[in-house]
Short mmCIF file of C-alpha atoms in Angstrom, two decimals:
data_model
loop_
_atom_site.label_atom_id
_atom_site.label_comp_id
_atom_site.label_asym_id
_atom_site.label_seq_id
_atom_site.Cartn_x
_atom_site.Cartn_y
_atom_site.Cartn_z
CA UNK A 221 6.89 -28.42 -3.22
CA UNK A 222 4.35 -27.28 -5.55
CA UNK A 223 4.95 -24.89 -8.28
CA UNK A 224 4.24 -20.88 -8.34
CA UNK A 225 3.17 -21.96 -4.30
CA UNK A 226 5.36 -20.23 -1.41
CA UNK A 227 7.83 -23.12 0.15
CA UNK A 228 8.92 -22.72 3.80
CA UNK A 229 11.98 -24.18 5.44
CA UNK A 230 11.97 -23.86 9.23
CA UNK A 231 15.24 -23.97 11.27
CA UNK A 232 15.76 -22.84 14.96
CA UNK A 233 18.24 -21.07 17.08
CA UNK A 234 19.11 -18.53 19.81
CA UNK A 235 16.76 -15.12 19.93
CA UNK A 236 18.69 -12.67 17.53
CA UNK A 237 21.21 -10.53 19.85
CA UNK A 238 20.26 -6.45 18.99
CA UNK A 239 17.97 -6.10 15.96
CA UNK A 240 15.72 -8.91 14.83
CA UNK A 241 15.41 -8.18 11.65
CA UNK A 242 19.11 -7.90 10.35
CA UNK A 243 19.63 -11.92 11.01
CA UNK A 244 22.03 -13.87 9.35
CA UNK A 245 20.49 -16.86 7.35
CA UNK A 246 20.80 -17.24 4.04
CA UNK A 247 19.91 -19.95 1.38
CA UNK A 248 20.21 -20.96 -1.97
CA UNK A 249 18.01 -22.59 -4.15
CA UNK A 250 19.21 -24.36 -7.28
CA UNK A 251 17.31 -25.86 -10.42
CA UNK A 252 18.37 -26.75 -13.74
CA UNK A 253 21.60 -24.68 -13.57
CA UNK A 254 20.00 -21.32 -12.33
CA UNK A 255 20.64 -20.37 -8.51
CA UNK A 256 18.34 -17.84 -6.62
CA UNK A 257 19.61 -16.24 -3.07
CA UNK A 258 17.23 -15.55 -0.04
CA UNK A 259 17.22 -14.04 2.92
CA UNK A 260 15.85 -15.54 6.39
CA UNK A 261 13.70 -13.67 9.09
CA UNK A 262 13.24 -14.23 12.62
CA UNK A 263 9.65 -15.28 13.59
CA UNK A 264 9.82 -15.02 17.46
CA UNK A 265 10.32 -17.92 19.98
CA UNK A 266 13.72 -19.51 18.56
CA UNK A 267 11.98 -19.94 15.46
CA UNK A 268 13.66 -18.60 11.93
CA UNK A 269 11.84 -19.44 8.57
CA UNK A 270 13.09 -19.00 5.28
CA UNK A 271 10.67 -19.05 2.12
CA UNK A 272 11.16 -19.29 -1.81
CA UNK A 273 9.01 -19.08 -4.60
CA UNK A 274 9.68 -22.05 -7.19
CA UNK A 275 9.02 -20.93 -10.88
CA UNK A 276 10.00 -23.98 -12.57
CA UNK A 277 9.56 -27.69 -12.08
CA UNK A 278 11.97 -30.12 -11.43
CA UNK A 279 14.55 -31.12 -8.34
CA UNK A 280 15.56 -28.07 -6.07
CA UNK A 281 18.71 -27.96 -4.26
CA UNK A 282 19.20 -25.85 -1.15
CA UNK A 283 22.23 -25.18 1.07
CA UNK A 284 21.27 -23.00 4.11
CA UNK A 285 24.09 -20.67 5.56
CA UNK A 286 24.17 -18.66 9.05
CA UNK A 287 23.19 -19.08 11.80
CA UNK A 288 22.45 -22.56 10.72
CA UNK A 289 23.80 -24.72 8.03
CA UNK A 290 21.76 -27.37 6.39
CA UNK A 291 21.29 -28.86 2.82
CA UNK A 292 18.54 -31.30 1.20
CA UNK A 293 16.37 -31.11 -1.88
CA UNK A 294 13.01 -30.90 -3.02
CA UNK A 295 10.46 -32.18 -5.54
CA UNK A 296 8.53 -29.20 -7.12
CA UNK A 297 5.33 -30.62 -8.82
CA UNK A 298 2.76 -29.00 -10.89
CA UNK A 299 -0.18 -27.62 -8.79
CA UNK A 300 -3.62 -26.93 -10.68
CA UNK A 301 -4.28 -24.87 -8.02
CA UNK A 302 -2.51 -21.65 -8.26
CA UNK A 303 -1.36 -19.21 -11.50
CA UNK A 304 2.01 -17.55 -9.92
CA UNK A 305 2.17 -14.16 -9.12
CA UNK A 306 1.04 -11.69 -11.57
CA UNK A 307 3.66 -9.77 -14.08
CA UNK A 308 3.18 -6.91 -16.31
CA UNK A 309 3.29 -7.70 -19.91
CA UNK A 310 3.23 -4.52 -22.30
CA UNK A 311 -0.19 -2.76 -21.14
CA UNK A 312 -1.45 -5.59 -19.29
CA UNK A 313 -0.99 -8.53 -16.97
CA UNK A 314 -0.33 -12.10 -16.74
CA UNK A 315 0.00 -14.87 -14.35
CA UNK A 316 3.30 -16.72 -13.91
CA UNK A 317 1.37 -19.71 -15.36
CA UNK A 318 0.65 -17.91 -18.75
CA UNK A 319 -2.82 -17.09 -18.19
CA UNK A 320 -4.29 -14.11 -17.94
CA UNK A 321 -5.08 -11.91 -15.28
CA UNK A 322 -7.64 -8.61 -15.13
CA UNK A 323 -7.76 -6.95 -11.91
CA UNK A 324 -10.64 -5.47 -10.78
CA UNK A 325 -9.88 -3.47 -7.44
CA UNK A 326 -11.34 -2.34 -4.24
CA UNK A 327 -10.20 -0.62 -1.24
CA UNK A 328 -10.22 -1.84 2.32
CA UNK A 329 -7.61 0.55 3.65
CA UNK A 330 -7.49 -0.70 7.21
CA UNK A 331 -8.83 -4.02 6.55
CA UNK A 332 -6.44 -6.07 8.88
CA UNK A 333 -6.38 -3.43 12.08
CA UNK A 334 -9.90 -4.42 12.88
CA UNK A 335 -11.40 -6.48 15.64
CA UNK A 336 -11.57 -10.12 14.28
CA UNK A 337 -15.43 -10.50 14.16
CA UNK A 338 -15.24 -7.29 11.06
CA UNK A 339 -12.02 -9.14 9.38
CA UNK A 340 -14.02 -11.85 9.35
CA UNK A 341 -16.95 -10.73 8.05
CA UNK A 342 -14.90 -8.45 5.27
CA UNK A 343 -13.07 -11.81 4.26
CA UNK A 344 -16.42 -13.38 3.65
CA UNK A 345 -17.76 -10.47 2.00
CA UNK A 346 -14.80 -10.36 -0.39
CA UNK A 347 -15.46 -14.66 -1.38
CA UNK A 348 -18.62 -13.43 -2.65
CA UNK A 349 -17.47 -10.19 -4.45
CA UNK A 350 -16.25 -9.37 -8.07
CA UNK A 351 -13.07 -8.46 -7.01
CA UNK A 352 -9.69 -10.06 -7.76
CA UNK A 353 -7.48 -7.31 -5.94
CA UNK A 354 -7.83 -5.68 -2.60
CA UNK A 355 -5.92 -2.22 -2.20
CA UNK A 356 -5.22 -2.65 2.06
CA UNK A 357 -2.74 -0.94 4.19
CA UNK A 358 0.72 -2.34 6.62
CA UNK A 359 0.24 0.37 8.98
CA UNK A 360 -3.26 1.41 10.86
CA UNK A 361 -4.75 4.18 9.49
CA UNK A 362 -6.12 7.23 11.62
CA UNK A 363 -8.92 9.29 9.28
CA UNK A 364 -12.72 10.01 8.90
CA UNK A 365 -14.54 7.19 9.57
CA UNK A 366 -11.68 5.30 11.09
CA UNK A 367 -10.15 6.59 14.20
CA UNK A 368 -10.29 2.74 16.11
CA UNK A 369 -7.04 1.47 17.42
CA UNK A 370 -5.83 -1.94 16.12
CA UNK A 371 -4.82 -5.14 18.46
CA UNK A 372 -1.68 -5.22 17.10
CA UNK A 373 0.94 -2.98 15.63
CA UNK A 374 3.74 -4.14 13.20
CA UNK A 375 6.74 -3.20 15.70
CA UNK A 376 7.51 -2.80 19.24
CA UNK A 377 6.34 0.42 20.98
CA UNK A 378 9.05 2.44 22.57
CA UNK A 379 6.81 4.86 23.57
CA UNK A 380 3.48 6.77 22.42
CA UNK A 381 4.82 7.81 18.73
CA UNK A 382 7.97 5.75 18.87
CA UNK A 383 8.71 2.59 17.61
CA UNK A 384 11.80 0.13 17.75
CA UNK A 385 11.55 -1.18 14.16
CA UNK A 386 14.38 -3.69 14.91
CA UNK A 387 11.85 -5.96 17.28
CA UNK A 388 8.71 -6.75 14.78
CA UNK A 389 5.92 -7.61 16.65
CA UNK A 390 5.28 -11.12 15.35
CA UNK A 391 1.71 -11.04 16.67
CA UNK A 392 0.66 -8.51 14.41
CA UNK A 393 2.92 -10.71 11.41
CA UNK A 394 0.90 -13.74 11.92
CA UNK A 395 -2.03 -11.79 11.83
CA UNK A 396 -1.50 -10.21 8.36
CA UNK A 397 -0.30 -13.80 6.67
CA UNK A 398 -3.40 -15.74 7.98
CA UNK A 399 -5.34 -13.26 5.94
CA UNK A 400 -3.07 -12.88 3.15
CA UNK A 401 -3.30 -16.79 2.93
CA UNK A 402 -7.21 -16.38 2.94
CA UNK A 403 -7.37 -14.13 0.17
CA UNK A 404 -4.83 -16.38 -1.97
CA UNK A 405 -7.08 -18.75 -1.53
CA UNK A 406 -9.74 -16.51 -3.09
CA UNK A 407 -7.92 -15.24 -5.93
CA UNK A 408 -7.43 -11.96 -4.48
CA UNK A 409 -4.50 -10.08 -5.05
CA UNK A 410 -3.22 -8.09 -2.15
CA UNK A 411 -1.75 -4.51 -2.88
CA UNK A 412 -0.03 -3.73 -0.09
CA UNK A 413 0.52 -0.18 0.92
CA UNK A 414 3.70 0.39 2.44
CA UNK A 415 3.30 3.46 3.97
CA UNK A 416 0.46 6.57 4.17
CA UNK A 417 0.30 9.92 5.96
CA UNK A 418 -3.07 9.41 7.69
CA UNK A 419 -1.18 8.01 10.92
CA UNK A 420 -1.50 9.12 14.79
CA UNK A 421 1.17 6.48 15.78
CA UNK A 422 3.92 8.24 14.05
CA UNK A 423 4.72 5.52 11.28
CA UNK A 424 4.66 7.86 8.97
CA UNK A 425 7.45 9.96 11.24
CA UNK A 426 9.93 6.90 10.80
CA UNK A 427 13.44 8.61 9.91
CA UNK A 428 14.81 7.31 6.40
CA UNK A 429 16.92 4.70 8.58
CA UNK A 430 14.11 3.09 10.42
CA UNK A 431 12.44 3.02 7.01
CA UNK A 432 15.25 1.11 5.46
CA UNK A 433 15.03 -1.47 8.17
CA UNK A 434 11.27 -1.79 8.14
CA UNK A 435 11.28 -2.35 4.37
CA UNK A 436 14.17 -5.34 5.29
CA UNK A 437 11.99 -7.37 7.42
CA UNK A 438 8.60 -6.92 4.74
CA UNK A 439 10.64 -8.23 1.85
CA UNK A 440 12.28 -10.81 4.10
CA UNK A 441 9.21 -11.85 5.28
CA UNK A 442 6.59 -11.52 2.12
CA UNK A 443 8.50 -11.81 -0.47
CA UNK A 444 7.89 -15.34 -1.44
CA UNK A 445 3.90 -14.75 -1.01
CA UNK A 446 2.13 -14.97 -5.03
CA UNK A 447 -0.38 -12.75 -4.40
CA UNK A 448 1.48 -9.37 -3.04
CA UNK A 449 1.80 -6.28 -4.94
CA UNK A 450 3.91 -3.60 -3.19
CA UNK A 451 2.47 -0.18 -3.40
CA UNK A 452 5.03 2.20 -2.06
CA UNK A 453 2.35 4.75 -0.66
CA UNK A 454 -1.37 5.70 -0.66
CA UNK A 455 -0.85 9.49 -1.48
CA UNK A 456 3.07 9.63 -1.31
CA UNK A 457 3.52 12.99 -1.62
CA UNK A 458 1.47 14.16 1.26
CA UNK A 459 3.88 12.47 3.29
CA UNK A 460 5.43 15.67 4.88
CA UNK A 461 8.28 13.80 7.02
CA UNK A 462 9.60 11.80 4.17
CA UNK A 463 12.04 13.84 1.77
CA UNK A 464 10.75 13.04 -2.03
CA UNK A 465 14.47 11.50 -2.77
CA UNK A 466 13.84 8.71 -0.20
CA UNK A 467 11.17 7.58 -2.51
CA UNK A 468 13.20 6.21 -5.52
CA UNK A 469 15.64 4.38 -2.87
CA UNK A 470 12.73 2.53 -0.95
CA UNK A 471 11.71 0.95 -4.73
CA UNK A 472 15.27 0.24 -5.21
CA UNK A 473 15.63 -1.37 -1.76
CA UNK A 474 12.69 -3.39 -2.63
CA UNK A 475 13.35 -4.70 -5.98
CA UNK A 476 17.23 -5.33 -4.91
CA UNK A 477 15.75 -7.45 -1.83
CA UNK A 478 12.69 -9.24 -3.74
CA UNK A 479 14.29 -12.41 -5.75
CA UNK A 480 10.68 -12.22 -7.68
CA UNK A 481 10.25 -8.91 -8.46
CA UNK A 482 6.50 -8.40 -7.42
CA UNK A 483 4.70 -5.74 -9.48
CA UNK A 484 5.30 -2.48 -7.72
CA UNK A 485 4.15 1.37 -8.15
CA UNK A 486 3.22 4.56 -6.10
CA UNK A 487 0.12 5.92 -5.47
CA UNK A 488 -0.35 9.80 -5.67
CA UNK A 489 -2.03 12.72 -4.24
CA UNK A 490 -1.47 15.35 -6.77
CA UNK A 491 3.10 14.42 -8.06
CA UNK A 492 2.28 11.33 -10.17
CA UNK A 493 5.04 9.28 -9.62
CA UNK A 494 7.43 8.55 -12.30
CA UNK A 495 6.35 5.59 -14.02
CA UNK A 496 9.34 5.44 -16.35
CA UNK A 497 11.40 3.89 -13.58
CA UNK A 498 13.15 0.19 -13.78
CA UNK A 499 11.78 -0.72 -10.46
CA UNK A 500 7.82 0.62 -11.43
CA UNK A 501 6.20 -1.92 -13.13
CA UNK A 502 2.81 -0.08 -13.75
CA UNK A 503 0.70 3.32 -13.57
CA UNK A 504 -1.02 3.57 -10.26
CA UNK A 505 -3.29 6.79 -10.51
CA UNK A 506 -5.05 8.70 -8.20
CA UNK A 507 -6.97 10.23 -11.24
CA UNK A 508 -10.85 11.23 -12.10
CA UNK A 509 -9.82 12.47 -15.99
CA UNK A 510 -10.23 9.34 -16.68
CA UNK A 511 -10.41 9.72 -20.51
CA UNK A 512 -6.07 9.49 -20.56
CA UNK A 513 -5.70 5.66 -20.27
CA UNK A 514 -4.62 5.79 -24.26
CA UNK A 515 -1.82 8.80 -23.09
CA UNK A 516 -0.44 6.91 -20.21
CA UNK A 517 -0.01 3.75 -21.54
CA UNK A 518 1.66 5.19 -24.74
CA UNK A 519 4.13 7.74 -22.54
CA UNK A 520 5.37 4.45 -20.42
CA UNK A 521 4.68 1.26 -22.59
CA UNK A 522 2.90 -0.27 -19.04
CA UNK A 523 -0.53 -1.34 -17.57
CA UNK A 524 -2.24 2.03 -16.50
CA UNK A 525 -4.40 1.34 -13.25
CA UNK A 526 -6.92 3.84 -12.00
CA UNK A 527 -6.79 2.82 -8.25
CA UNK A 528 -8.58 5.66 -7.15
CA UNK A 529 -11.40 7.42 -9.49
CA UNK A 530 -13.70 8.02 -6.45
CA UNK A 531 -16.47 6.21 -4.37
CA UNK A 532 -19.87 4.93 -4.62
CA UNK A 533 -21.13 6.61 -1.58
CA UNK A 534 -22.95 9.56 0.36
CA UNK A 535 -20.72 11.42 2.61
CA UNK A 536 -19.87 14.77 2.78
CA UNK A 537 -16.40 14.32 0.73
CA UNK A 538 -16.77 15.05 -3.11
CA UNK A 539 -14.44 11.84 -3.37
CA UNK A 540 -16.57 9.87 -1.70
CA UNK A 541 -20.40 10.11 -2.83
CA UNK A 542 -20.74 9.46 -6.58
CA UNK A 543 -23.41 7.43 -7.29
CA UNK A 544 -23.13 3.77 -8.31
CA UNK A 545 -23.65 4.45 -12.06
CA UNK A 546 -21.27 6.78 -12.45
CA UNK A 547 -18.68 4.57 -11.01
CA UNK A 548 -20.29 1.49 -13.29
CA UNK A 549 -19.55 4.22 -16.00
CA UNK A 550 -16.29 5.14 -15.36
CA UNK A 551 -14.76 1.32 -15.20
CA UNK A 552 -16.70 1.01 -18.38
CA UNK A 553 -14.65 4.02 -20.10
CA UNK A 554 -11.28 2.29 -18.50
CA UNK A 555 -11.65 -0.63 -19.21
CA UNK A 556 -12.98 0.04 -22.76
CA UNK A 557 -9.88 2.03 -23.46
CA UNK A 558 -7.55 -0.96 -22.35
CA UNK A 559 -7.26 0.48 -18.76
CA UNK A 560 -7.90 -1.29 -15.47
CA UNK A 561 -9.72 0.79 -12.43
CA UNK A 562 -10.71 0.09 -8.42
CA UNK A 563 -13.40 0.42 -6.93
CA UNK A 564 -14.61 1.73 -3.17
CA UNK A 565 -17.42 2.44 -1.37
CA UNK A 566 -18.15 5.11 0.92
CA UNK A 567 -21.91 5.00 2.73
CA UNK A 568 -22.63 6.52 6.14
CA UNK A 569 -22.79 3.90 8.84
CA UNK A 570 -24.30 4.27 12.51
CA UNK A 571 -20.98 2.61 13.54
CA UNK A 572 -18.78 4.25 11.22
CA UNK A 573 -17.65 0.79 9.37
CA UNK A 574 -17.73 2.18 5.97
CA UNK A 575 -16.02 -0.25 3.14
CA UNK A 576 -13.43 1.70 1.93
CA UNK A 577 -11.82 2.10 5.53
CA UNK A 578 -12.99 -0.74 7.20
CA UNK A 579 -15.04 -3.36 5.56
CA UNK A 580 -17.44 -5.47 6.29
CA UNK A 581 -20.64 -5.54 4.12
CA UNK A 582 -20.79 -4.18 0.74
CA UNK A 583 -24.39 -1.90 0.44
CA UNK A 584 -23.85 -0.30 -2.73
CA UNK A 585 -25.38 -1.16 -6.60
CA UNK A 586 -21.76 -1.13 -8.35
CA UNK A 587 -20.56 -4.04 -7.59
CA UNK A 588 -22.47 -6.61 -9.37
CA UNK A 589 -22.32 -4.34 -12.41
CA UNK A 590 -18.35 -4.40 -12.34
CA UNK A 591 -18.78 -8.20 -11.67
CA UNK A 592 -21.06 -8.10 -14.92
CA UNK A 593 -18.35 -6.22 -16.46
CA UNK A 594 -15.59 -8.49 -15.53
CA UNK A 595 -17.42 -11.32 -16.99
CA UNK A 596 -17.83 -9.62 -20.14
CA UNK A 597 -14.04 -8.67 -20.18
CA UNK A 598 -12.61 -12.55 -18.87
CA UNK A 599 -14.63 -14.25 -21.86
CA UNK A 600 -12.90 -11.99 -24.79
CA UNK A 601 -10.10 -13.57 -26.64
CA UNK A 602 -7.40 -11.45 -25.62
CA UNK A 603 -6.56 -8.07 -23.87
CA UNK A 604 -8.01 -4.52 -25.00
CA UNK A 605 -6.43 -1.62 -26.01
CA UNK A 606 -7.33 1.94 -27.25
CA UNK A 607 -8.61 2.62 -30.94
CA UNK A 608 -10.24 5.37 -32.70
CA UNK A 609 -12.68 5.18 -35.18
CA UNK A 610 -13.05 6.90 -38.93
CA UNK A 611 -10.59 9.36 -39.73
CA UNK A 612 -9.44 9.76 -35.65
CA UNK A 613 -7.99 6.51 -36.12
CA UNK A 614 -5.45 7.77 -38.75
CA UNK A 615 -2.12 8.81 -37.57
CA UNK A 616 -0.51 12.23 -38.50
CA UNK A 617 1.64 10.56 -41.06
CA UNK A 618 -1.69 8.71 -42.93
CA UNK A 619 -3.41 12.04 -42.91
CA UNK A 620 -0.68 13.52 -45.03
CA UNK A 621 -0.58 10.69 -47.36
CA UNK A 622 -4.58 11.40 -47.70
CA UNK A 623 -3.92 14.36 -48.05
CA UNK A 624 -1.13 14.55 -50.72
CA UNK A 625 -3.61 11.78 -52.77
CA UNK A 626 -7.11 13.09 -51.62
CA UNK A 627 -10.18 11.64 -53.05
CA UNK A 628 -12.01 12.85 -55.97
CA UNK A 629 -14.06 16.28 -54.82
CA UNK A 630 -17.05 15.27 -56.27
CA UNK A 631 -17.40 12.28 -53.68
CA UNK A 632 -17.87 14.63 -50.73
CA UNK A 633 -16.75 17.97 -50.60
CA UNK A 634 -16.99 18.66 -47.16
CA UNK A 635 -13.81 16.18 -46.71
CA UNK A 636 -12.12 18.26 -48.97
CA UNK A 637 -12.21 21.39 -46.84
CA UNK A 638 -11.18 19.28 -43.87
CA UNK A 639 -8.14 18.16 -45.53
CA UNK A 640 -6.73 21.52 -45.65
CA UNK A 641 -6.37 21.52 -42.80
CA UNK A 642 -2.71 21.21 -41.33
CA UNK A 643 -2.39 17.66 -40.21
CA UNK A 644 -1.49 17.69 -36.82
CA UNK A 645 -4.45 20.16 -36.33
CA UNK A 646 -6.31 17.51 -37.77
CA UNK A 647 -4.95 14.76 -35.52
CA UNK A 648 -5.34 16.97 -32.13
CA UNK A 649 -8.50 17.49 -32.94
CA UNK A 650 -10.19 14.21 -33.25
CA UNK A 651 -7.86 12.54 -30.87
CA UNK A 652 -9.55 14.93 -28.39
CA UNK A 653 -13.00 13.87 -28.91
CA UNK A 654 -13.89 11.22 -26.38
CA UNK A 655 -13.86 7.66 -27.54
CA UNK A 656 -14.19 4.65 -25.36
CA UNK A 657 -13.42 2.15 -28.08
CA UNK A 658 -11.02 -0.52 -28.18
CA UNK A 659 -9.95 -3.45 -29.78
CA UNK A 660 -8.15 -6.85 -29.72
CA UNK A 661 -6.30 -7.20 -32.90
CA UNK A 662 -8.86 -7.97 -35.40
CA UNK A 663 -10.97 -10.31 -33.08
CA UNK A 664 -13.09 -8.33 -31.15
CA UNK A 665 -14.21 -4.90 -31.28
CA UNK A 666 -15.67 -2.77 -28.04
CA UNK A 667 -17.91 0.86 -28.45
CA UNK A 668 -18.83 2.08 -25.35
CA UNK A 669 -21.41 5.19 -25.67
CA UNK A 670 -21.17 6.01 -22.14
CA UNK A 671 -23.66 8.96 -21.29
CA UNK A 672 -25.13 9.61 -24.84
CA UNK A 673 -28.44 8.68 -25.26
CA UNK A 674 -28.64 7.78 -29.06
CA UNK A 675 -31.33 5.78 -30.61
CA UNK A 676 -28.64 4.34 -33.23
CA UNK A 677 -24.99 4.88 -33.94
CA UNK A 678 -22.68 3.78 -36.51
CA UNK A 679 -19.51 1.32 -35.84
CA UNK A 680 -16.58 0.68 -38.02
CA UNK A 681 -15.77 -2.63 -38.62
CA UNK A 682 -13.06 -4.52 -40.63
CA UNK A 683 -14.17 -4.99 -44.59
CA UNK A 684 -12.81 -8.81 -44.55
CA UNK A 685 -13.76 -11.09 -41.80
CA UNK A 686 -17.97 -11.61 -40.16
CA UNK A 687 -18.53 -10.52 -37.21
CA UNK A 688 -21.47 -11.07 -34.66
CA UNK A 689 -22.67 -7.63 -33.10
CA UNK A 690 -23.88 -7.19 -29.17
CA UNK A 691 -25.55 -5.08 -27.95
CA UNK A 692 -25.14 -4.18 -24.19
CA UNK A 693 -26.98 -2.76 -21.46
CA UNK A 694 -24.21 -1.94 -18.77
CA UNK A 695 -26.82 -0.91 -16.32
CA UNK A 696 -29.40 -3.60 -16.48
CA UNK A 697 -26.93 -6.20 -17.30
CA UNK A 698 -28.17 -7.64 -20.72
CA UNK A 699 -26.50 -8.51 -23.78
CA UNK A 700 -28.44 -9.08 -27.06
CA UNK A 701 -27.40 -10.33 -29.73
CA UNK A 702 -28.09 -7.81 -32.73
CA UNK A 703 -26.11 -8.80 -36.05
CA UNK A 704 -24.38 -11.94 -37.45
CA UNK A 705 -22.30 -12.27 -40.34
CA UNK A 706 -21.51 -8.63 -41.01
CA UNK A 707 -18.53 -6.56 -41.57
CA UNK A 708 -17.43 -3.12 -42.74
CA UNK A 709 -19.93 0.29 -41.30
CA UNK A 710 -22.64 -0.98 -39.94
CA UNK A 711 -25.65 1.06 -37.93
CA UNK A 712 -26.72 -0.15 -34.68
CA UNK A 713 -30.28 0.87 -33.50
CA UNK A 714 -30.06 1.78 -29.75
CA UNK A 715 -32.71 2.23 -27.20
CA UNK A 716 -31.79 6.19 -26.13
CA UNK A 717 -30.57 5.85 -23.01
CA UNK A 718 -27.17 6.32 -21.32
CA UNK A 719 -25.04 3.57 -20.66
CA UNK A 720 -25.06 1.71 -23.75
CA UNK A 721 -21.95 -1.08 -25.36
CA UNK A 722 -21.33 -2.66 -28.35
CA UNK A 723 -18.96 -5.77 -28.81
CA UNK A 724 -18.35 -7.06 -32.39
CA UNK A 725 -16.61 -10.08 -32.02
CA UNK A 726 -14.98 -12.07 -35.50
CA UNK A 727 -16.78 -15.57 -36.06
#
């Protein structure tokens, strides 16, 4: 048994009578006075499995009950090869081993529903790409540029639009897990989309009871995998056969049946999910209004992930034809304010193999530059949170205090006129001006100028400490140190074109 790696027990027994999901097989794992109960699952051909995710080293003892009775023990040893599950920590993420995780996602919805040659090609592409998270569906997807039928389905078919959710098709689950294992080896998180509305097979028309059986098997089988997230749906609010009241119940069922409580959220079309629910670990957004990172972060106190901000491509749909430069621009805006984002690519193809739907190879100009951003962000000493510079950095209370004790009028008569404005109005005015600035304590400050074409700008640093100032061209992927041992307000010369960023690091 290895720390933060899935451990598996296998027992043999007769084929279940009736449901192949609701099987009587449980195990209790104990270590250092703590115990975790996990449920087993049937894997076909008389094979039952119990999976466990160890979170600490030491001697684990286990007792299996139900269709099989046995006990044993395993020594859990540290393993440098894995970081463990990803957890939300405030507005950011960490692995179970304490190391930072910064999601740089991509989207391949029907990744596991393609022929083997195409899936192999996609996995090879991912192995060389800068992404460490991939959004992918459990159920097959039917939509533009994705009309093919998969070889395997998650359940046994009753007829063209009816499924026996109590009879999993083990060939599909083996195939899915093969790809999950490959992603894990590459250090990629699988953001599993559990439901979606783009369907011609009847999966989007399951009854609530059938959904509950599906979720039962899903959590029994996959909950011990270290590299998965639960995404309740892609565009859950478009699933017109599902009642809105079902969704909180689904979240509750997953939380109750997942002993390790993987990351969980829900992806919207128009109606944003209530991220305040206790089962929800982070904000998952489809939204091009990316200036609101700090609003979501402040409201929920959870990580903010923009999983759909339109895709680099050239198809007719407005969501799939932004330029590579614009997608990179949106990434920088989001990360400079302390948020996270996912990439997607939708270039026309003679064989209708578009990355966002089916995978294959990447054709766009954004992935390399997103990788450049990832390298920069991962080299920082800590996670970035949004900050405003100048007077906009003040709170309402601080502005009111400044109004009570204003500076001498002869210092700056313009400031005196501004200070006559009510504090709340003044704060709202400055808060509404888009600023793509963030910092980690007083150790590093980021200023992203987005579409500004300035030949100079001013940055405000603390009056104490000495900083190195680097100028970054986010498109050309260059970084140049332009100042050292500086503090306070500084004027920085710029080349006069868009896409420039400045990073000031405490020396």
